[in-house]
mmCIF file of C-alpha atoms in Angstrom:
data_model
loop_
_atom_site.group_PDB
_atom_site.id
_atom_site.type_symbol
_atom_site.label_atom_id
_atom_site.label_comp_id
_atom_site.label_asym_id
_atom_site.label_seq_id
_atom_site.Cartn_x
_atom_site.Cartn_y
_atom_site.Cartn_z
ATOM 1 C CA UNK T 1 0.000 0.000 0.000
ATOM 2 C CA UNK T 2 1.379 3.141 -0.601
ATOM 3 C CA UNK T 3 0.278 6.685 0.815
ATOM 4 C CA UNK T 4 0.465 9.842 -0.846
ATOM 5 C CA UNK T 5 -0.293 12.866 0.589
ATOM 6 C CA UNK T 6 -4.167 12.916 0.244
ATOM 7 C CA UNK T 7 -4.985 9.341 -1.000
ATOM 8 C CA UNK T 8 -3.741 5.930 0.090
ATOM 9 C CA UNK T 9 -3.825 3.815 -3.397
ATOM 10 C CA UNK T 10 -4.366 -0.173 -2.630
ATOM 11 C CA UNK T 11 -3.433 -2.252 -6.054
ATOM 12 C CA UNK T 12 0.530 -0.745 -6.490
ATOM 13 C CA UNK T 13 1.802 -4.182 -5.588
ATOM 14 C CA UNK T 14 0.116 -5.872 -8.156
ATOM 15 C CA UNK T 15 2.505 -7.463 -10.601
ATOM 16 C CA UNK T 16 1.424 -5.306 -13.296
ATOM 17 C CA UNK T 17 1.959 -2.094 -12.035
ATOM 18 C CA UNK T 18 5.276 -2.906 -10.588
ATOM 19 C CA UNK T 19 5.958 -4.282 -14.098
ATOM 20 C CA UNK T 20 5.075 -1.096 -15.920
ATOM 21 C CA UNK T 21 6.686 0.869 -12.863
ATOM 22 C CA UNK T 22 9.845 -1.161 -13.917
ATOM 23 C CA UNK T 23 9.503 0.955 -17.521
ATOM 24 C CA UNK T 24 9.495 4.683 -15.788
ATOM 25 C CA UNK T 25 12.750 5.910 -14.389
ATOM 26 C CA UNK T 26 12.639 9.353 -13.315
ATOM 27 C CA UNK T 27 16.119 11.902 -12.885
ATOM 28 C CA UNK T 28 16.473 15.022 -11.442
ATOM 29 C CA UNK T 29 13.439 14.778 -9.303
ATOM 30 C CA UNK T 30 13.472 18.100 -7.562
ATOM 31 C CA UNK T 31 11.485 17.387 -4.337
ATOM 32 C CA UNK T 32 9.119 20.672 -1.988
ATOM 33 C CA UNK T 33 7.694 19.448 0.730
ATOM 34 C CA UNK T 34 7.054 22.563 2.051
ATOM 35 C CA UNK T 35 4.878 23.440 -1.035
ATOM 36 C CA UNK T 36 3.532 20.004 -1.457
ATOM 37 C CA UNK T 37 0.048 20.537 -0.280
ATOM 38 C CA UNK T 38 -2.675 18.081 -1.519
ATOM 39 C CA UNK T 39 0.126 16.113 -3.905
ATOM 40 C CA UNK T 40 3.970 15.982 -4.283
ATOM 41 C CA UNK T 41 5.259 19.444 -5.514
ATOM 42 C CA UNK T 42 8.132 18.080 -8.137
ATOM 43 C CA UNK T 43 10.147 18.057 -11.019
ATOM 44 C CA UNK T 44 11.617 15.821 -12.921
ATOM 45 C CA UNK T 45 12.558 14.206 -16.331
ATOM 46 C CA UNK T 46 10.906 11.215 -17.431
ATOM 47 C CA UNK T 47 12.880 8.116 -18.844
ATOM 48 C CA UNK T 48 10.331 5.396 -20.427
ATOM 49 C CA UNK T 49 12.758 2.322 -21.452
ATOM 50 C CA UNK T 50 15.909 4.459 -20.581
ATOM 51 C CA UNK T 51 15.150 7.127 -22.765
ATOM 52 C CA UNK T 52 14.069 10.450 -22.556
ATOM 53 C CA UNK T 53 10.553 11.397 -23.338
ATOM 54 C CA UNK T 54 9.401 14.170 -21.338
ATOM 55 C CA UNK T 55 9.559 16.362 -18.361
ATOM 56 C CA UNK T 56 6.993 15.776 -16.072
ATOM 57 C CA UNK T 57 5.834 18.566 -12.451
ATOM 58 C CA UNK T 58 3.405 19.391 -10.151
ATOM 59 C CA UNK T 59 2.590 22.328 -8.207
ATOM 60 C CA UNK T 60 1.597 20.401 -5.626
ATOM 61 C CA UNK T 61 -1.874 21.887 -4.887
ATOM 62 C CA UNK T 62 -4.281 18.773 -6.028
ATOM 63 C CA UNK T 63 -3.723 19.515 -9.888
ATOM 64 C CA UNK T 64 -2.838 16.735 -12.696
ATOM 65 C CA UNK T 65 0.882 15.985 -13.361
ATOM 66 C CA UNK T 66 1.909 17.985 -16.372
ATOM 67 C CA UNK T 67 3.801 15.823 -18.438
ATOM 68 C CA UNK T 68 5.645 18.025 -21.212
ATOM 69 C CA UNK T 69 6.387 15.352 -24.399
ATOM 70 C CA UNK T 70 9.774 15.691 -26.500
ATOM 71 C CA UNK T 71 8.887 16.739 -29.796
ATOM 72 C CA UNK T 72 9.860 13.356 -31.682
ATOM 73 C CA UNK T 73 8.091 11.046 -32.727
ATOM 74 C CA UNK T 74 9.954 7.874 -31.037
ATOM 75 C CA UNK T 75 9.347 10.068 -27.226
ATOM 76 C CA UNK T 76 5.080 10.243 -28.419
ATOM 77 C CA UNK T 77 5.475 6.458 -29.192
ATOM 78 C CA UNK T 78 6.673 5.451 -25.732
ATOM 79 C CA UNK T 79 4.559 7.960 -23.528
ATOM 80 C CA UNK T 80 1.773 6.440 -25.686
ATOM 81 C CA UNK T 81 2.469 2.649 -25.623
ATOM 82 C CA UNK T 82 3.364 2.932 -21.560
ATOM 83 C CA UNK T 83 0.059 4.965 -21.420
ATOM 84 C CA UNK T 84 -2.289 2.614 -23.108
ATOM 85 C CA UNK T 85 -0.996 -0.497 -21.244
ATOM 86 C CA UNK T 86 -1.116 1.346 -18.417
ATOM 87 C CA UNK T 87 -5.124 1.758 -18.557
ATOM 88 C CA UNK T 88 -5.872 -1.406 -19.602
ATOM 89 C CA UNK T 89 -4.908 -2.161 -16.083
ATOM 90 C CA UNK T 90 -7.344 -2.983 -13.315
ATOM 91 C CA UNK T 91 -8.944 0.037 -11.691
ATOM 92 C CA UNK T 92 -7.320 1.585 -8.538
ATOM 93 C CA UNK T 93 -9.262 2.763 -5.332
ATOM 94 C CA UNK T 94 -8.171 5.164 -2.605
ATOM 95 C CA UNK T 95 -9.107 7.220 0.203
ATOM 96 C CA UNK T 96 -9.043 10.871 0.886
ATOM 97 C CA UNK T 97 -7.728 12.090 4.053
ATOM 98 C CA UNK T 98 -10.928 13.496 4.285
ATOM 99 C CA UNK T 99 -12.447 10.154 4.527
ATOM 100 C CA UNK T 100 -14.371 9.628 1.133
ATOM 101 C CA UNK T 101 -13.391 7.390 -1.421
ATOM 102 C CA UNK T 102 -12.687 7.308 -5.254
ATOM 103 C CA UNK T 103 -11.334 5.395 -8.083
ATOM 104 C CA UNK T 104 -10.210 5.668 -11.543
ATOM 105 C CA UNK T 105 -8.028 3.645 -14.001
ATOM 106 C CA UNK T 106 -4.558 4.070 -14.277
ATOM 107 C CA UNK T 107 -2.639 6.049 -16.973
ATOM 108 C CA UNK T 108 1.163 7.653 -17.146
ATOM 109 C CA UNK T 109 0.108 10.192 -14.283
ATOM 110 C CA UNK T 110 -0.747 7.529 -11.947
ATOM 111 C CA UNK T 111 2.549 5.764 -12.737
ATOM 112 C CA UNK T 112 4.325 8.573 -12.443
ATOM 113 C CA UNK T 113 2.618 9.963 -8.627
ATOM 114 C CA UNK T 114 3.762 6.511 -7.486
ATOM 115 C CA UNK T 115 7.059 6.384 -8.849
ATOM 116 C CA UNK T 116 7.382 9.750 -7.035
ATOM 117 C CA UNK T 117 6.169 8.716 -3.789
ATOM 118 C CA UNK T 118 8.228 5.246 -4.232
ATOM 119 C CA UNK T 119 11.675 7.502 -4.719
ATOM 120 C CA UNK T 120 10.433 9.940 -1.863
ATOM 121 C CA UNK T 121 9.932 7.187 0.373
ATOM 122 C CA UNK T 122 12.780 5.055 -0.155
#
């Protein structure tokens, strides 16, 4: 189980996500936690199959990762392929520090939140 700042996600030890977690390395990860209110505040560059595809942030106030694509067509391929396997997988549930509940499928965000906390954590 792993616990972010507002949501505690339940299926990230499935051996699917950990096998398309295995795909995502990020560098640079520049780490706020003084401005990491609702999510991680962060920076970082995204490596999908150790190469280079985007940079990826968050201001760390609840909004989606912005992921920020190379413009080539092999980094569009990757963030695409990793993307579509990615919500194929099974759904994810969490809950709010608040107490209520939600869940979604998973996409390149999700991947990428967790491979945050994972580095933050370890």
């Amino acid at each position: 189980m792993t616990t972010t700042n507002d949501i505690t996600i339940y299926d990230t030890d499935s051996p699917e996500v950990s096998h398309l977690l295995d795909f995502i390395t990020l560098k640079k990860l520049k780490h706020s936690e003084a401005l990491s209110e609702e999510t991680n505040c962060f920076s970082a560059d995204l490596y999908i199959l150790s190469k280079k595809v985007a940079t990826c942030s968050n201001r760390g106030h609840g909004d989606p990762i912005d992921i920020r694509i190379l413009d080539n067509d092999e980094a569009r391929e990757r963030v695409d392929a990793i993307d579509a396997k990615a919500k194929q997988l099974t759904m994810h549930t969490g809950t709010r520090m608040d107490g209520t509940t939600f869940s979604g499928t998973w996409d390149l965000e999700m991947l990428i939140g967790t491979k945050v906390e994972q580095m933050l954590q370890a």
